[in-house]
Amino acid sequence: MRFSLTSILFPVMLFLASCTTTSIQQKEQLVLNLDLQTSNKNKEMIIEYLLKEDLQFAVDFDKTDSYKLGNNILKSDLKYFCNSFIEEQNIFLESVVFNSSRDSNKKILIVYSDEFKKIAQNLKNKYPLELYFLIDEENYKNKIDKILGRDLSIEKHSNMSSIDRNINIEHSPRIRNDISKMYFLINYDLGKTIVPIFRSSALNIDFYSSTQIFHNANNLKKLVDFENTYIPLSKKIIDNISNKKKIDSIENEFEKLLISDFLTIEKIYQNNLFKSNIMLETGPTKIRKNQCINRNLPIWKISSNSITNRS
């Protein structure tokens, strides 16, 4: 359900905001007053959320010097949170992928595209001894064979076969054995193509990525391309999305959940509803007055069985 930001909407909002509980209800209704500046896309999601809630609300999107909510909600530092949704994932992944308990004799392969060059460079400055592989859509199959060392195995097999072409030598190209983990910094269009190729060659290597690798997917079933990849995401988020019959994109669903979390916390502050544990749309968390919130993201391993059972 979508709402157009027309002049008709605001009188409706003002009417709803002015409504009070009746004596028959005898129920104290929650109140929410919002002053913020943001894009039309975000305004629509905010209004959609408010119209579904049982509360009195008033919204002013034009107030000067009010809180500014960035258009890209996933990368914006939402009010009350310590970090953006994406930055929180990146911080968590860095702690897991580059942890000190890993095998020091093996390396981590960071596969990244132009879009993520800055993040890759920051990691390279911190962890210069790891392997960094810039990839694009041109001739990626040969590039993958080269970085995994498959090209040498294929070349060796070709040379052996050329000695006597009457002999059929079965060959399964070997990959280098000094890689313990792969960390993907790529978008959906590239990821859905190259991750299955890496997976077919590197069966015993753990894969990691942020949710950005499947943001543009419009169905949870399409996550099977990233089978067994570890993602910092709560089961609750997946359940929320799987309950939708049709979605524009997974990214858009994340945006709606983050808007819901932001407004829920705003409601908690304005109505003094603090308690030790709160279940937000993005997972359980602790909300303490005047302290920024960490989402405490868990790690989720993508499984085709769990995806097909939900969607």
Coordinates of C-alpha atoms in Angstrom, one line a residue:
M1 CA 0.0 0.0 0.0
R2 CA 1.5 3.3 -1.0
F3 CA 0.5 6.9 -0.2
S4 CA 0.9 9.9 -2.5
L5 CA 2.1 13.1 -0.8
T6 CA -0.7 15.3 -2.0
S7 CA -2.4 18.2 -0.4
I8 CA -5.3 15.9 0.5
L9 CA -3.2 13.8 2.8
F10 CA -2.1 16.4 5.3
P11 CA -5.7 17.5 6.3
V12 CA -6.3 13.8 6.9
M13 CA -3.2 13.6 9.1
L14 CA -4.2 16.7 11.0
F15 CA -7.6 15.3 11.6
L16 CA -6.2 12.0 12.9
A17 CA -3.7 13.9 15.1
S18 CA -6.5 15.9 16.7
C19 CA -8.6 12.9 17.5
T20 CA -8.7 11.9 21.2
T21 CA -9.9 8.7 22.8
T22 CA -13.5 8.6 23.6
S23 CA -15.0 8.0 27.1
I24 CA -16.3 4.6 25.8
Q25 CA -12.7 3.4 25.1
Q26 CA -11.4 4.6 28.5
K27 CA -7.9 3.9 27.1
E28 CA -4.9 6.1 27.2
Q29 CA -3.6 6.5 23.7
L30 CA 0.1 6.9 22.8
V31 CA 1.2 10.2 21.4
L32 CA 3.9 10.8 18.7
N33 CA 5.0 14.3 17.5
L34 CA 7.5 14.3 14.7
D35 CA 9.6 17.2 13.3
L36 CA 12.0 16.1 10.6
Q37 CA 13.2 16.7 7.1
T38 CA 13.6 13.9 4.6
S39 CA 12.9 12.7 1.1
N40 CA 9.4 12.0 -0.3
K41 CA 10.2 8.3 -0.4
N42 CA 10.9 8.3 3.3
K43 CA 7.9 10.5 4.0
E44 CA 5.6 8.0 2.4
M45 CA 7.0 5.1 4.5
I46 CA 6.7 7.2 7.7
I47 CA 3.1 8.1 6.9
E48 CA 2.3 4.5 6.0
Y49 CA 3.6 3.3 9.4
L50 CA 1.8 6.0 11.4
L51 CA -1.6 5.3 9.7
K52 CA -1.3 1.7 10.8
E53 CA -0.6 2.5 14.4
D54 CA -3.1 3.1 17.2
L55 CA -1.7 6.5 18.3
Q56 CA -2.3 10.2 18.1
F57 CA 0.4 11.8 15.9
A58 CA 1.4 15.1 14.4
V59 CA 4.0 15.5 11.7
D60 CA 5.9 18.5 10.4
F61 CA 8.2 17.8 7.5
D62 CA 9.0 21.5 6.9
K63 CA 10.3 22.7 10.3
T64 CA 13.6 24.5 10.0
D65 CA 16.5 23.0 11.9
S66 CA 14.6 19.8 12.6
Y67 CA 16.2 16.4 12.5
K68 CA 17.4 15.4 9.0
L69 CA 16.8 11.8 7.9
G70 CA 19.0 10.9 4.9
N71 CA 17.4 9.5 1.8
N72 CA 19.5 6.3 2.0
I73 CA 18.2 5.0 5.3
L74 CA 20.4 1.9 5.3
K75 CA 23.6 4.0 5.2
S76 CA 22.3 6.9 7.3
D77 CA 23.1 7.4 11.0
L78 CA 19.5 7.0 12.3
K79 CA 18.6 9.0 15.4
Y80 CA 19.3 7.0 18.6
F81 CA 21.5 4.4 16.9
C82 CA 25.3 4.2 17.3
N83 CA 25.9 3.4 13.6
S84 CA 24.0 3.0 10.3
F85 CA 22.6 -0.4 9.5
I86 CA 25.3 -1.0 6.9
E87 CA 28.1 0.3 9.0
E88 CA 27.0 -1.9 11.9
Q89 CA 27.2 -4.9 9.5
N90 CA 30.7 -3.9 8.3
I91 CA 32.0 -3.5 11.9
F92 CA 30.6 -6.9 12.9
L93 CA 31.9 -8.6 9.8
E94 CA 35.4 -7.2 10.3
S95 CA 35.4 -8.6 13.9
V96 CA 34.3 -12.0 12.7
V97 CA 36.3 -12.3 9.4
F98 CA 39.6 -10.9 10.7
N99 CA 39.5 -12.3 14.2
S100 CA 42.8 -13.2 15.9
S101 CA 41.8 -16.9 16.5
R102 CA 42.0 -17.8 12.8
D103 CA 44.7 -19.9 11.2
S104 CA 47.7 -17.7 10.9
N105 CA 49.1 -19.8 8.0
K106 CA 46.1 -19.1 5.8
K107 CA 44.9 -15.9 4.2
I108 CA 41.6 -14.2 3.8
L109 CA 40.5 -13.4 0.2
I110 CA 38.6 -10.1 -0.1
V111 CA 36.7 -9.9 -3.4
Y112 CA 35.4 -6.4 -4.2
S113 CA 34.1 -4.3 -7.0
D114 CA 34.6 -0.6 -7.9
E115 CA 31.6 0.3 -5.8
F116 CA 33.3 -0.9 -2.6
K117 CA 36.9 0.3 -3.3
K118 CA 37.0 2.6 -0.4
I119 CA 36.0 -0.1 2.1
A120 CA 38.4 -2.5 0.6
Q121 CA 41.2 0.0 0.8
N122 CA 40.5 0.7 4.5
L123 CA 40.7 -3.0 5.1
K124 CA 43.9 -3.3 3.2
N125 CA 45.5 -0.5 5.3
K126 CA 44.6 -2.5 8.4
Y127 CA 45.3 -6.0 7.1
P128 CA 47.9 -5.6 4.3
L129 CA 48.9 -9.3 4.3
E130 CA 45.6 -10.6 3.1
L131 CA 44.5 -11.1 -0.5
Y132 CA 42.6 -8.4 -2.3
F133 CA 40.9 -9.1 -5.6
L134 CA 39.1 -6.4 -7.6
I135 CA 36.6 -7.9 -10.0
D136 CA 34.2 -6.7 -12.6
E137 CA 31.9 -8.2 -15.2
E138 CA 34.6 -8.6 -17.9
N139 CA 36.2 -12.0 -18.2
Y140 CA 35.5 -12.7 -14.6
K141 CA 35.7 -16.5 -15.0
N142 CA 39.3 -16.5 -16.0
K143 CA 40.1 -14.0 -13.3
I144 CA 38.5 -16.2 -10.7
D145 CA 40.5 -19.2 -12.0
K146 CA 43.7 -17.1 -11.6
I147 CA 43.1 -15.9 -8.1
L148 CA 42.2 -19.4 -6.9
G149 CA 45.2 -20.9 -8.7
R150 CA 42.9 -23.1 -10.9
D151 CA 44.6 -21.7 -14.0
L152 CA 47.9 -23.4 -13.2
S153 CA 46.1 -26.7 -12.6
I154 CA 44.2 -26.4 -15.8
E155 CA 47.4 -25.5 -17.7
K156 CA 49.2 -28.5 -16.2
H157 CA 46.4 -30.8 -17.3
S158 CA 46.4 -29.4 -20.8
N159 CA 50.2 -29.9 -21.1
M160 CA 49.9 -33.5 -19.9
S161 CA 47.0 -34.2 -22.3
S162 CA 49.0 -32.8 -25.3
I163 CA 51.7 -35.5 -24.8
D164 CA 49.3 -38.2 -26.0
R165 CA 45.9 -37.2 -27.2
N166 CA 44.8 -40.8 -27.3
I167 CA 44.8 -40.9 -23.5
N168 CA 41.8 -39.3 -21.7
I169 CA 43.0 -37.9 -18.4
E170 CA 40.2 -37.1 -16.0
H171 CA 40.9 -33.8 -14.2
S172 CA 39.3 -31.8 -11.4
P173 CA 41.2 -28.5 -11.1
R174 CA 42.7 -27.9 -7.7
I175 CA 42.6 -24.6 -6.0
R176 CA 45.2 -23.0 -3.7
N177 CA 45.0 -24.3 -0.2
D178 CA 46.1 -21.2 1.7
I179 CA 42.7 -19.4 1.8
S180 CA 40.5 -19.8 5.0
K181 CA 37.8 -17.3 4.3
M182 CA 36.3 -15.2 1.5
Y183 CA 34.8 -11.8 2.2
F184 CA 32.6 -10.4 -0.7
L185 CA 32.1 -6.6 -1.1
I186 CA 29.9 -6.6 -4.2
N187 CA 26.4 -5.8 -5.3
Y188 CA 23.6 -8.2 -6.3
D189 CA 24.1 -8.0 -10.1
L190 CA 27.7 -9.2 -9.8
G191 CA 27.2 -11.3 -6.7
K192 CA 24.5 -13.6 -8.1
T193 CA 26.9 -14.5 -11.0
I194 CA 30.3 -14.9 -9.3
V195 CA 29.5 -16.2 -5.9
P196 CA 28.2 -19.5 -7.3
I197 CA 31.4 -19.8 -9.4
F198 CA 33.5 -19.3 -6.3
R199 CA 31.4 -21.8 -4.4
S200 CA 31.7 -24.5 -7.0
S201 CA 35.5 -24.3 -6.7
A202 CA 36.0 -23.6 -3.0
L203 CA 33.6 -25.9 -1.2
N204 CA 35.4 -25.9 2.2
I205 CA 35.9 -22.2 2.5
D206 CA 33.6 -20.0 4.6
F207 CA 32.0 -17.1 2.7
Y208 CA 31.0 -13.8 4.3
S209 CA 29.1 -10.7 3.1
S210 CA 26.9 -7.9 4.2
T211 CA 23.3 -7.8 3.1
Q212 CA 24.3 -5.4 0.2
I213 CA 25.1 -8.5 -1.8
F214 CA 21.3 -9.2 -2.3
H215 CA 19.6 -5.8 -1.7
N216 CA 18.2 -5.7 -5.3
A217 CA 16.7 -9.2 -5.2
N218 CA 12.9 -9.1 -5.2
N219 CA 12.3 -12.5 -3.8
L220 CA 13.9 -14.4 -0.9
K221 CA 14.2 -17.5 -3.1
K222 CA 16.9 -15.7 -5.1
L223 CA 19.2 -15.9 -2.1
V224 CA 19.9 -19.5 -3.1
D225 CA 22.7 -18.0 -5.3
F226 CA 24.5 -17.3 -2.0
E227 CA 24.0 -20.7 -0.4
N228 CA 26.1 -21.1 2.8
T229 CA 27.2 -17.5 2.9
Y230 CA 27.3 -15.9 6.4
I231 CA 25.4 -12.7 6.7
P232 CA 25.0 -10.4 9.8
L233 CA 21.2 -10.5 9.9
S234 CA 18.6 -11.7 12.4
K235 CA 16.1 -14.4 11.7
K236 CA 13.3 -12.0 12.6
I237 CA 14.1 -9.8 9.6
I238 CA 13.9 -12.8 7.3
D239 CA 10.6 -13.9 8.8
N240 CA 9.2 -10.4 8.4
I241 CA 10.1 -10.3 4.7
S242 CA 8.9 -13.9 4.1
N243 CA 5.5 -13.0 5.3
K244 CA 5.0 -10.6 2.4
K245 CA 3.4 -12.0 -0.8
K246 CA 5.2 -9.5 -3.1
I247 CA 8.0 -7.1 -2.5
D248 CA 9.7 -4.5 -4.7
S249 CA 13.2 -5.4 -3.4
I250 CA 14.8 -6.7 -0.2
E251 CA 16.4 -3.3 0.2
N252 CA 13.0 -1.6 0.3
E253 CA 11.8 -4.0 2.9
F254 CA 14.9 -3.2 5.0
E255 CA 14.1 0.5 4.7
K256 CA 10.6 -0.1 6.0
L257 CA 11.8 -2.1 9.0
L258 CA 14.4 0.6 9.9
I259 CA 11.7 3.3 9.7
S260 CA 9.6 1.2 12.0
D261 CA 12.4 0.8 14.4
F262 CA 13.2 4.6 14.4
L263 CA 9.5 5.5 15.0
T264 CA 9.2 2.8 17.7
I265 CA 12.1 4.3 19.6
E266 CA 10.8 7.8 19.1
K267 CA 7.5 6.5 20.6
I268 CA 9.4 5.0 23.6
Y269 CA 11.2 8.3 24.3
Q270 CA 8.1 10.5 24.0
N271 CA 5.9 8.2 26.1
N272 CA 8.5 7.1 28.6
L273 CA 8.1 3.4 27.8
F274 CA 11.7 2.4 28.7
K275 CA 12.4 -1.2 29.7
S276 CA 15.4 -3.4 29.7
N277 CA 14.7 -5.4 26.5
I278 CA 12.8 -4.3 23.4
M279 CA 12.0 -6.4 20.3
L280 CA 12.5 -4.1 17.3
E281 CA 11.8 -5.2 13.7
T282 CA 15.5 -5.7 13.2
G283 CA 15.9 -7.8 16.4
P284 CA 16.1 -7.6 20.2
T285 CA 18.0 -4.8 21.7
K286 CA 18.4 -2.8 24.9
I287 CA 17.2 0.8 25.0
R288 CA 18.7 3.1 27.6
K289 CA 17.9 6.7 27.9
N290 CA 20.6 9.0 26.5
Q291 CA 22.6 6.1 25.2
C292 CA 23.0 5.2 21.5
I293 CA 21.7 1.8 20.5
N294 CA 23.6 -1.1 19.1
R295 CA 21.6 -3.6 17.0
N296 CA 23.5 -6.7 18.3
L297 CA 23.3 -8.4 14.9
P298 CA 23.7 -12.2 14.9
I299 CA 25.2 -14.2 12.1
W300 CA 22.9 -16.0 9.7
K301 CA 24.0 -18.7 7.3
I302 CA 22.0 -18.7 4.1
S303 CA 20.3 -22.0 3.5
S304 CA 18.2 -23.0 0.5
N305 CA 16.1 -25.2 2.8
S306 CA 15.2 -22.4 5.2
I307 CA 14.5 -19.9 2.3
T308 CA 12.2 -22.2 0.4
N309 CA 10.3 -23.1 3.5
R310 CA 9.6 -19.5 4.3
S311 CA 8.9 -18.0 0.9

